[in-house]
């Protein structure tokens, strides 16, 4: 796979999973211009949430992915709460395997939609520590954020039940 980290080094999902101890959330950003990418990223970071349930509270790391490395490097400067890595996939091999690349079509309406919305579907997926896929969603930003909230609640409930079973506070990492 041709994933590259924010520093330009080649990386893979396996390498990222080996670096961290917990689960990871991967956001896929679909926009093609700096302004669109920045707006989409800010909406993802500042959305309404339950204040006591966050993915970082259950030991999750967040990684945004885009196929546009130069755009994502320049567009997201100065945004607070920026995750550790910006991953780019210019050849779309990884994102195509995960189902985020829009299929090309010969219809005029589909070509117009592709120009307006970009070649990628907006979405996210969560990979657990044991390298299994926990949740995945593509679609509109609103649907993606609702799915992230559902995944947060499910992960948080699992963490609380582990806490009750162990009888003492055990951090997820």
Short mmCIF file of N, CA and C in Angstrom, two decimals:
data_model
loop_
_atom_site.label_atom_id
_atom_site.label_comp_id
_atom_site.label_asym_id
_atom_site.label_seq_id
_atom_site.Cartn_x
_atom_site.Cartn_y
_atom_site.Cartn_z
N UNK A 1 0.84 -1.18 0.00
CA UNK A 1 0.00 0.00 0.00
C UNK A 1 0.89 1.24 0.00
N UNK A 2 0.37 2.30 -0.55
CA UNK A 2 1.18 3.51 -0.70
C UNK A 2 0.77 4.60 0.28
N UNK A 3 0.50 4.24 1.50
CA UNK A 3 0.18 5.25 2.51
C UNK A 3 1.43 6.02 2.88
N UNK A 4 1.26 7.31 3.11
CA UNK A 4 2.37 8.14 3.55
C UNK A 4 1.95 8.93 4.78
N UNK A 5 2.85 9.05 5.73
CA UNK A 5 2.56 9.82 6.94
C UNK A 5 2.73 11.30 6.64
N UNK A 6 2.44 12.15 7.64
CA UNK A 6 2.53 13.59 7.42
C UNK A 6 3.95 14.04 7.13
N UNK A 7 4.94 13.24 7.51
CA UNK A 7 6.33 13.57 7.21
C UNK A 7 6.78 13.11 5.84
N UNK A 8 5.93 12.37 5.12
CA UNK A 8 6.27 11.90 3.79
C UNK A 8 6.82 10.49 3.76
N UNK A 9 7.00 9.86 4.93
CA UNK A 9 7.53 8.51 4.97
C UNK A 9 6.45 7.51 4.60
N UNK A 10 6.85 6.42 3.92
CA UNK A 10 5.90 5.37 3.60
C UNK A 10 5.51 4.65 4.88
N UNK A 11 4.25 4.30 4.99
CA UNK A 11 3.76 3.60 6.18
C UNK A 11 2.64 2.66 5.76
N UNK A 12 2.14 1.90 6.70
CA UNK A 12 1.02 0.99 6.44
C UNK A 12 0.12 0.98 7.67
N UNK A 13 -1.08 0.46 7.50
CA UNK A 13 -1.99 0.36 8.64
C UNK A 13 -1.41 -0.55 9.71
N UNK A 14 -0.75 -1.62 9.30
CA UNK A 14 -0.12 -2.53 10.26
C UNK A 14 0.95 -1.81 11.08
N UNK A 15 1.77 -0.97 10.42
CA UNK A 15 2.80 -0.22 11.14
C UNK A 15 2.18 0.74 12.13
N UNK A 16 1.08 1.37 11.75
CA UNK A 16 0.39 2.29 12.66
C UNK A 16 -0.17 1.53 13.85
N UNK A 17 -0.79 0.38 13.59
CA UNK A 17 -1.34 -0.44 14.68
C UNK A 17 -0.25 -0.93 15.61
N UNK A 18 0.93 -1.24 15.08
CA UNK A 18 2.03 -1.71 15.92
C UNK A 18 2.59 -0.59 16.78
N UNK A 19 2.47 0.67 16.33
CA UNK A 19 3.01 1.81 17.08
C UNK A 19 2.18 2.16 18.30
N UNK A 20 0.88 1.92 18.24
CA UNK A 20 0.02 2.34 19.34
C UNK A 20 -0.49 1.14 20.11
N UNK A 21 -0.94 1.40 21.32
CA UNK A 21 -1.40 0.32 22.19
C UNK A 21 -2.90 0.12 22.14
N UNK A 22 -3.64 1.11 21.69
CA UNK A 22 -5.10 1.01 21.72
C UNK A 22 -5.69 0.83 20.34
N UNK A 23 -6.96 1.22 20.23
CA UNK A 23 -7.68 1.14 18.96
C UNK A 23 -7.44 2.42 18.17
N UNK A 24 -7.75 2.38 16.87
CA UNK A 24 -7.61 3.58 16.06
C UNK A 24 -8.90 3.88 15.31
N UNK A 25 -9.15 5.16 15.16
CA UNK A 25 -10.26 5.66 14.35
C UNK A 25 -9.64 6.35 13.14
N UNK A 26 -10.03 5.94 11.94
CA UNK A 26 -9.50 6.54 10.72
C UNK A 26 -10.63 7.31 10.04
N UNK A 27 -10.48 8.63 9.93
CA UNK A 27 -11.42 9.49 9.20
C UNK A 27 -10.96 9.54 7.75
N UNK A 28 -11.87 9.40 6.82
CA UNK A 28 -11.56 9.55 5.40
C UNK A 28 -12.21 10.84 4.92
N UNK A 29 -11.38 11.77 4.48
CA UNK A 29 -11.88 13.06 4.01
C UNK A 29 -11.92 13.07 2.50
N UNK A 30 -13.04 13.50 1.94
CA UNK A 30 -13.29 13.34 0.51
C UNK A 30 -13.07 14.59 -0.31
N UNK A 31 -12.86 15.71 0.28
CA UNK A 31 -12.88 16.97 -0.46
C UNK A 31 -11.62 17.19 -1.29
N UNK A 32 -11.76 18.01 -2.32
CA UNK A 32 -10.68 18.17 -3.29
C UNK A 32 -9.95 19.51 -3.20
N UNK A 33 -10.52 20.51 -2.56
CA UNK A 33 -9.84 21.80 -2.45
C UNK A 33 -9.45 22.04 -0.99
N UNK A 34 -8.51 22.94 -0.78
CA UNK A 34 -8.06 23.24 0.58
C UNK A 34 -9.22 23.74 1.44
N UNK A 35 -10.02 24.63 0.88
CA UNK A 35 -11.13 25.20 1.64
C UNK A 35 -12.14 24.12 2.03
N UNK A 36 -12.51 23.26 1.08
CA UNK A 36 -13.47 22.19 1.37
C UNK A 36 -12.92 21.21 2.41
N UNK A 37 -11.64 20.84 2.26
CA UNK A 37 -11.03 19.90 3.20
C UNK A 37 -10.99 20.50 4.60
N UNK A 38 -10.63 21.78 4.70
CA UNK A 38 -10.57 22.43 6.01
C UNK A 38 -11.95 22.49 6.65
N UNK A 39 -12.98 22.84 5.86
CA UNK A 39 -14.34 22.89 6.41
C UNK A 39 -14.80 21.51 6.89
N UNK A 40 -14.52 20.48 6.09
CA UNK A 40 -14.92 19.13 6.47
C UNK A 40 -14.18 18.68 7.73
N UNK A 41 -12.89 19.02 7.82
CA UNK A 41 -12.11 18.63 8.99
C UNK A 41 -12.60 19.35 10.23
N UNK A 42 -12.88 20.66 10.12
CA UNK A 42 -13.36 21.41 11.28
C UNK A 42 -14.72 20.89 11.74
N UNK A 43 -15.58 20.50 10.81
CA UNK A 43 -16.87 19.94 11.20
C UNK A 43 -16.68 18.61 11.93
N UNK A 44 -15.69 17.85 11.52
CA UNK A 44 -15.45 16.56 12.17
C UNK A 44 -14.91 16.75 13.58
N UNK A 45 -14.09 17.79 13.78
CA UNK A 45 -13.46 17.97 15.08
C UNK A 45 -14.34 18.72 16.07
N UNK A 46 -15.24 19.57 15.60
CA UNK A 46 -16.01 20.41 16.52
C UNK A 46 -17.47 20.00 16.61
N UNK A 47 -17.80 18.79 16.19
CA UNK A 47 -19.20 18.38 16.22
C UNK A 47 -19.68 18.22 17.66
N UNK A 48 -20.99 18.25 17.83
CA UNK A 48 -21.57 18.08 19.16
C UNK A 48 -21.38 16.64 19.62
N UNK A 49 -20.99 16.48 20.87
CA UNK A 49 -20.80 15.16 21.45
C UNK A 49 -21.34 15.16 22.86
N UNK A 50 -21.49 13.97 23.37
CA UNK A 50 -21.74 13.85 24.80
C UNK A 50 -20.43 14.19 25.49
N UNK A 51 -20.44 15.08 26.48
CA UNK A 51 -19.16 15.53 27.06
C UNK A 51 -18.40 14.42 27.79
N UNK A 52 -19.08 13.41 28.30
CA UNK A 52 -18.40 12.38 29.07
C UNK A 52 -17.99 11.18 28.22
N UNK A 53 -18.38 11.16 26.95
CA UNK A 53 -18.02 10.04 26.09
C UNK A 53 -17.19 10.57 24.92
N UNK A 54 -15.92 10.28 24.94
CA UNK A 54 -15.06 10.63 23.82
C UNK A 54 -14.19 9.43 23.50
N UNK A 55 -13.73 9.38 22.28
CA UNK A 55 -12.91 8.24 21.88
C UNK A 55 -11.56 8.24 22.58
N UNK A 56 -11.06 9.43 22.95
CA UNK A 56 -9.79 9.45 23.66
C UNK A 56 -9.95 8.92 25.08
N UNK A 57 -11.16 8.99 25.64
CA UNK A 57 -11.36 8.47 26.99
C UNK A 57 -11.30 6.96 27.04
N UNK A 58 -11.46 6.31 25.89
CA UNK A 58 -11.34 4.85 25.86
C UNK A 58 -10.07 4.43 25.13
N UNK A 59 -9.10 5.31 25.07
CA UNK A 59 -7.78 4.96 24.55
C UNK A 59 -7.68 4.86 23.05
N UNK A 60 -8.43 5.66 22.32
CA UNK A 60 -8.41 5.56 20.86
C UNK A 60 -7.60 6.70 20.26
N UNK A 61 -6.82 6.38 19.23
CA UNK A 61 -6.08 7.38 18.48
C UNK A 61 -6.83 7.67 17.18
N UNK A 62 -6.74 8.91 16.70
CA UNK A 62 -7.45 9.32 15.50
C UNK A 62 -6.46 9.66 14.40
N UNK A 63 -6.73 9.18 13.21
CA UNK A 63 -5.89 9.44 12.05
C UNK A 63 -6.76 9.90 10.88
N UNK A 64 -6.58 11.12 10.38
CA UNK A 64 -7.30 11.52 9.18
C UNK A 64 -6.56 11.05 7.93
N UNK A 65 -7.29 10.63 6.91
CA UNK A 65 -6.71 10.14 5.65
C UNK A 65 -7.31 10.92 4.49
N UNK A 66 -6.47 11.30 3.56
CA UNK A 66 -6.93 11.94 2.33
C UNK A 66 -6.01 11.49 1.20
N UNK A 67 -6.50 11.56 -0.03
CA UNK A 67 -5.63 11.21 -1.15
C UNK A 67 -4.78 12.40 -1.58
N UNK A 68 -5.05 13.56 -1.02
CA UNK A 68 -4.38 14.78 -1.44
C UNK A 68 -3.38 15.19 -0.37
N UNK A 69 -2.15 14.72 -0.48
CA UNK A 69 -1.15 14.99 0.55
C UNK A 69 -0.82 16.46 0.66
N UNK A 70 -0.58 17.13 -0.46
CA UNK A 70 -0.18 18.53 -0.41
C UNK A 70 -1.31 19.40 0.11
N UNK A 71 -2.54 19.08 -0.26
CA UNK A 71 -3.68 19.86 0.23
C UNK A 71 -3.83 19.66 1.73
N UNK A 72 -3.76 18.42 2.20
CA UNK A 72 -3.98 18.18 3.62
C UNK A 72 -2.86 18.75 4.46
N UNK A 73 -1.64 18.78 3.95
CA UNK A 73 -0.54 19.37 4.72
C UNK A 73 -0.75 20.86 4.93
N UNK A 74 -1.14 21.58 3.88
CA UNK A 74 -1.27 23.04 3.96
C UNK A 74 -2.60 23.50 4.52
N UNK A 75 -3.66 22.77 4.25
CA UNK A 75 -5.00 23.23 4.62
C UNK A 75 -5.27 23.12 6.11
N UNK A 76 -4.62 22.20 6.78
CA UNK A 76 -4.97 21.93 8.17
C UNK A 76 -4.00 22.56 9.16
N UNK A 77 -3.17 23.49 8.70
CA UNK A 77 -2.27 24.17 9.62
C UNK A 77 -3.06 25.09 10.54
N UNK A 78 -2.71 25.11 11.80
CA UNK A 78 -3.33 26.01 12.75
C UNK A 78 -4.64 25.54 13.34
N UNK A 79 -5.07 24.33 13.04
CA UNK A 79 -6.31 23.81 13.61
C UNK A 79 -5.99 23.15 14.95
N UNK A 80 -6.73 23.55 15.97
CA UNK A 80 -6.51 22.97 17.29
C UNK A 80 -7.03 21.54 17.33
N UNK A 81 -6.40 20.71 18.13
CA UNK A 81 -6.85 19.33 18.29
C UNK A 81 -6.49 18.46 17.11
N UNK A 82 -5.46 18.84 16.36
CA UNK A 82 -5.06 18.06 15.20
C UNK A 82 -4.50 16.71 15.66
N UNK A 83 -4.96 15.62 15.09
CA UNK A 83 -4.44 14.31 15.47
C UNK A 83 -2.95 14.17 15.15
N UNK A 84 -2.37 13.08 15.62
CA UNK A 84 -0.93 12.91 15.49
C UNK A 84 -0.47 12.79 14.04
N UNK A 85 -1.22 12.11 13.22
CA UNK A 85 -0.79 11.84 11.85
C UNK A 85 -1.82 12.31 10.84
N UNK A 86 -1.34 12.80 9.74
CA UNK A 86 -2.16 12.98 8.55
C UNK A 86 -1.63 11.96 7.55
N UNK A 87 -2.47 11.06 7.10
CA UNK A 87 -2.03 10.01 6.19
C UNK A 87 -2.56 10.33 4.81
N UNK A 88 -1.72 10.19 3.80
CA UNK A 88 -2.18 10.41 2.43
C UNK A 88 -2.07 9.10 1.65
N UNK A 89 -3.01 8.91 0.75
CA UNK A 89 -3.06 7.72 -0.09
C UNK A 89 -3.27 8.17 -1.54
N UNK A 90 -2.24 8.71 -2.19
CA UNK A 90 -2.44 9.29 -3.51
C UNK A 90 -2.84 8.27 -4.58
N UNK A 91 -2.44 7.02 -4.45
CA UNK A 91 -2.79 6.02 -5.46
C UNK A 91 -4.12 5.34 -5.18
N UNK A 92 -4.73 5.64 -4.05
CA UNK A 92 -6.06 5.14 -3.65
C UNK A 92 -6.13 3.62 -3.50
N UNK A 93 -5.00 2.94 -3.32
CA UNK A 93 -5.03 1.48 -3.18
C UNK A 93 -5.66 1.07 -1.86
N UNK A 94 -5.23 1.69 -0.78
CA UNK A 94 -5.75 1.35 0.54
C UNK A 94 -7.22 1.71 0.66
N UNK A 95 -7.57 2.93 0.24
CA UNK A 95 -8.96 3.38 0.36
C UNK A 95 -9.89 2.62 -0.57
N UNK A 96 -9.39 2.18 -1.71
CA UNK A 96 -10.21 1.37 -2.62
C UNK A 96 -10.49 0.01 -2.00
N UNK A 97 -9.50 -0.58 -1.36
CA UNK A 97 -9.69 -1.87 -0.70
C UNK A 97 -10.69 -1.77 0.45
N UNK A 98 -10.76 -0.62 1.11
CA UNK A 98 -11.70 -0.43 2.22
C UNK A 98 -13.08 0.01 1.74
N UNK A 99 -13.25 0.29 0.45
CA UNK A 99 -14.56 0.65 -0.10
C UNK A 99 -14.89 2.13 -0.06
N UNK A 100 -13.89 3.00 -0.02
CA UNK A 100 -14.15 4.44 0.05
C UNK A 100 -14.03 5.15 -1.29
N UNK A 101 -13.56 4.47 -2.33
CA UNK A 101 -13.42 5.10 -3.64
C UNK A 101 -14.72 4.93 -4.41
N UNK A 102 -15.21 6.02 -4.97
CA UNK A 102 -16.44 5.97 -5.76
C UNK A 102 -16.17 5.23 -7.07
N UNK A 103 -17.07 4.35 -7.47
CA UNK A 103 -16.87 3.67 -8.76
C UNK A 103 -17.06 4.64 -9.91
N UNK A 104 -16.23 4.50 -10.93
CA UNK A 104 -16.38 5.38 -12.09
C UNK A 104 -17.54 4.89 -12.94
N UNK A 105 -18.24 5.82 -13.52
CA UNK A 105 -19.41 5.49 -14.31
C UNK A 105 -19.43 6.33 -15.57
N UNK A 106 -20.15 5.85 -16.56
CA UNK A 106 -20.22 6.58 -17.82
C UNK A 106 -21.41 7.52 -17.89
N UNK A 107 -22.29 7.48 -16.91
CA UNK A 107 -23.47 8.35 -16.97
C UNK A 107 -23.08 9.80 -16.68
N UNK A 108 -23.79 10.70 -17.29
CA UNK A 108 -23.50 12.13 -17.14
C UNK A 108 -23.78 12.60 -15.71
N UNK A 109 -24.85 12.11 -15.12
CA UNK A 109 -25.19 12.50 -13.74
C UNK A 109 -24.12 12.02 -12.77
N UNK A 110 -23.63 10.82 -12.97
CA UNK A 110 -22.59 10.29 -12.09
C UNK A 110 -21.29 11.08 -12.24
N UNK A 111 -20.95 11.46 -13.47
CA UNK A 111 -19.75 12.26 -13.70
C UNK A 111 -19.86 13.63 -13.03
N UNK A 112 -21.04 14.24 -13.09
CA UNK A 112 -21.26 15.53 -12.43
C UNK A 112 -21.15 15.38 -10.92
N UNK A 113 -21.74 14.33 -10.37
CA UNK A 113 -21.65 14.08 -8.94
C UNK A 113 -20.20 13.86 -8.52
N UNK A 114 -19.44 13.13 -9.34
CA UNK A 114 -18.03 12.88 -9.04
C UNK A 114 -17.25 14.19 -9.00
N UNK A 115 -17.54 15.11 -9.92
CA UNK A 115 -16.85 16.40 -9.93
C UNK A 115 -17.19 17.20 -8.69
N UNK A 116 -18.46 17.19 -8.29
CA UNK A 116 -18.89 17.99 -7.13
C UNK A 116 -18.44 17.40 -5.81
N UNK A 117 -18.56 16.09 -5.66
CA UNK A 117 -18.32 15.46 -4.37
C UNK A 117 -16.93 14.87 -4.23
N UNK A 118 -16.19 14.73 -5.31
CA UNK A 118 -14.85 14.18 -5.25
C UNK A 118 -14.86 12.68 -5.47
N UNK A 119 -13.67 12.11 -5.69
CA UNK A 119 -13.58 10.69 -6.01
C UNK A 119 -13.72 9.77 -4.80
N UNK A 120 -13.74 10.33 -3.59
CA UNK A 120 -13.82 9.50 -2.39
C UNK A 120 -15.15 9.71 -1.68
N UNK A 121 -15.58 8.69 -0.98
CA UNK A 121 -16.72 8.82 -0.08
C UNK A 121 -16.19 9.28 1.27
N UNK A 122 -16.93 10.16 1.90
CA UNK A 122 -16.60 10.56 3.26
C UNK A 122 -16.95 9.40 4.18
N UNK A 123 -16.17 9.16 5.21
CA UNK A 123 -16.50 8.08 6.12
C UNK A 123 -15.46 7.89 7.20
N UNK A 124 -15.57 6.77 7.89
CA UNK A 124 -14.61 6.43 8.93
C UNK A 124 -14.62 4.92 9.11
N UNK A 125 -13.58 4.41 9.74
CA UNK A 125 -13.61 3.04 10.22
C UNK A 125 -12.78 2.95 11.48
N UNK A 126 -13.12 2.00 12.32
CA UNK A 126 -12.43 1.78 13.59
C UNK A 126 -11.80 0.40 13.55
N UNK A 127 -10.52 0.33 13.84
CA UNK A 127 -9.80 -0.93 13.92
C UNK A 127 -9.42 -1.17 15.37
N UNK A 128 -9.80 -2.33 15.91
CA UNK A 128 -9.50 -2.66 17.30
C UNK A 128 -8.03 -3.05 17.46
N UNK A 129 -7.61 -3.14 18.71
CA UNK A 129 -6.24 -3.48 19.03
C UNK A 129 -5.85 -4.86 18.48
N UNK A 130 -6.81 -5.77 18.42
CA UNK A 130 -6.53 -7.12 17.90
C UNK A 130 -6.65 -7.18 16.37
N UNK A 131 -6.62 -6.00 15.72
CA UNK A 131 -6.62 -5.85 14.26
C UNK A 131 -7.90 -6.33 13.59
N UNK A 132 -9.03 -6.20 14.28
CA UNK A 132 -10.33 -6.51 13.69
C UNK A 132 -11.07 -5.20 13.42
N UNK A 133 -11.91 -5.21 12.40
CA UNK A 133 -12.70 -4.04 12.05
C UNK A 133 -13.90 -3.95 12.99
N UNK A 134 -14.00 -2.85 13.75
CA UNK A 134 -15.07 -2.69 14.74
C UNK A 134 -16.29 -2.01 14.14
N UNK A 135 -16.08 -0.95 13.38
CA UNK A 135 -17.19 -0.20 12.78
C UNK A 135 -16.70 0.48 11.52
N UNK A 136 -17.62 0.68 10.58
CA UNK A 136 -17.29 1.36 9.33
C UNK A 136 -18.55 2.03 8.82
N UNK A 137 -18.42 3.24 8.30
CA UNK A 137 -19.57 3.96 7.77
C UNK A 137 -19.11 4.89 6.65
N UNK A 138 -19.87 4.95 5.57
CA UNK A 138 -19.65 5.93 4.52
C UNK A 138 -20.98 6.63 4.26
N UNK A 139 -20.91 7.81 3.67
CA UNK A 139 -22.14 8.53 3.37
C UNK A 139 -21.98 10.01 3.61
N UNK A 140 -23.08 10.66 3.96
CA UNK A 140 -23.04 12.10 4.23
C UNK A 140 -22.33 12.35 5.55
N UNK A 141 -21.88 13.58 5.74
CA UNK A 141 -21.18 13.91 6.98
C UNK A 141 -22.07 13.66 8.20
N UNK A 142 -23.34 13.99 8.09
CA UNK A 142 -24.25 13.81 9.23
C UNK A 142 -24.38 12.34 9.60
N UNK A 143 -24.53 11.47 8.60
CA UNK A 143 -24.63 10.03 8.87
C UNK A 143 -23.34 9.49 9.46
N UNK A 144 -22.22 9.97 8.96
CA UNK A 144 -20.93 9.51 9.47
C UNK A 144 -20.76 9.90 10.93
N UNK A 145 -21.13 11.15 11.28
CA UNK A 145 -20.96 11.60 12.66
C UNK A 145 -21.91 10.87 13.60
N UNK A 146 -23.12 10.59 13.15
CA UNK A 146 -24.04 9.80 13.99
C UNK A 146 -23.49 8.40 14.22
N UNK A 147 -22.89 7.81 13.20
CA UNK A 147 -22.30 6.48 13.36
C UNK A 147 -21.10 6.51 14.30
N UNK A 148 -20.32 7.60 14.26
CA UNK A 148 -19.20 7.72 15.18
C UNK A 148 -19.71 7.83 16.62
N UNK A 149 -20.78 8.58 16.83
CA UNK A 149 -21.35 8.70 18.17
C UNK A 149 -21.84 7.34 18.66
N UNK A 150 -22.50 6.57 17.78
CA UNK A 150 -22.95 5.22 18.17
C UNK A 150 -21.76 4.33 18.53
N UNK A 151 -20.69 4.42 17.75
CA UNK A 151 -19.49 3.62 18.04
C UNK A 151 -18.85 4.06 19.36
N UNK A 152 -18.83 5.38 19.62
CA UNK A 152 -18.30 5.88 20.88
C UNK A 152 -19.07 5.31 22.06
N UNK A 153 -20.40 5.34 21.97
CA UNK A 153 -21.23 4.81 23.06
C UNK A 153 -20.97 3.32 23.27
N UNK A 154 -20.89 2.58 22.17
CA UNK A 154 -20.67 1.13 22.27
C UNK A 154 -19.31 0.82 22.89
N UNK A 155 -18.28 1.55 22.47
CA UNK A 155 -16.95 1.35 23.05
C UNK A 155 -16.92 1.75 24.52
N UNK A 156 -17.58 2.86 24.84
CA UNK A 156 -17.60 3.33 26.22
C UNK A 156 -18.33 2.35 27.12
N UNK A 157 -19.46 1.80 26.65
CA UNK A 157 -20.18 0.80 27.44
C UNK A 157 -19.34 -0.44 27.67
N UNK A 158 -18.60 -0.87 26.66
CA UNK A 158 -17.71 -2.02 26.82
C UNK A 158 -16.62 -1.74 27.83
N UNK A 159 -16.09 -0.51 27.82
CA UNK A 159 -15.04 -0.15 28.77
C UNK A 159 -15.59 -0.11 30.19
N UNK A 160 -16.81 0.44 30.36
CA UNK A 160 -17.44 0.50 31.69
C UNK A 160 -17.74 -0.90 32.21
N UNK A 161 -18.22 -1.80 31.33
CA UNK A 161 -18.51 -3.16 31.79
C UNK A 161 -17.23 -3.88 32.19
N UNK A 162 -16.12 -3.62 31.49
CA UNK A 162 -14.84 -4.19 31.91
C UNK A 162 -14.43 -3.63 33.26
N UNK A 163 -14.70 -2.34 33.47
CA UNK A 163 -14.37 -1.70 34.74
C UNK A 163 -15.16 -2.33 35.89
N UNK A 164 -16.45 -2.58 35.68
CA UNK A 164 -17.27 -3.20 36.71
C UNK A 164 -16.83 -4.63 36.98
N UNK A 165 -16.47 -5.33 35.93
CA UNK A 165 -16.06 -6.72 36.09
C UNK A 165 -14.73 -6.82 36.84
N UNK A 166 -13.80 -5.91 36.56
CA UNK A 166 -12.49 -5.95 37.21
C UNK A 166 -12.56 -5.39 38.63
N UNK A 167 -13.52 -4.51 38.90
CA UNK A 167 -13.68 -3.96 40.23
C UNK A 167 -12.74 -2.82 40.55
N UNK A 168 -11.98 -2.38 39.62
CA UNK A 168 -11.06 -1.25 39.84
C UNK A 168 -10.87 -0.53 38.51
N UNK A 169 -10.48 0.74 38.56
CA UNK A 169 -10.29 1.46 37.31
C UNK A 169 -9.07 0.92 36.55
N UNK A 170 -9.32 0.38 35.38
CA UNK A 170 -8.25 -0.13 34.52
C UNK A 170 -8.27 0.67 33.23
N UNK A 171 -7.23 1.45 32.96
CA UNK A 171 -7.25 2.23 31.72
C UNK A 171 -7.20 1.30 30.51
N UNK A 172 -7.77 1.74 29.38
CA UNK A 172 -7.84 0.87 28.21
C UNK A 172 -6.50 0.66 27.52
N UNK A 173 -5.53 1.47 27.81
CA UNK A 173 -4.24 1.31 27.17
C UNK A 173 -3.39 0.50 28.07
#
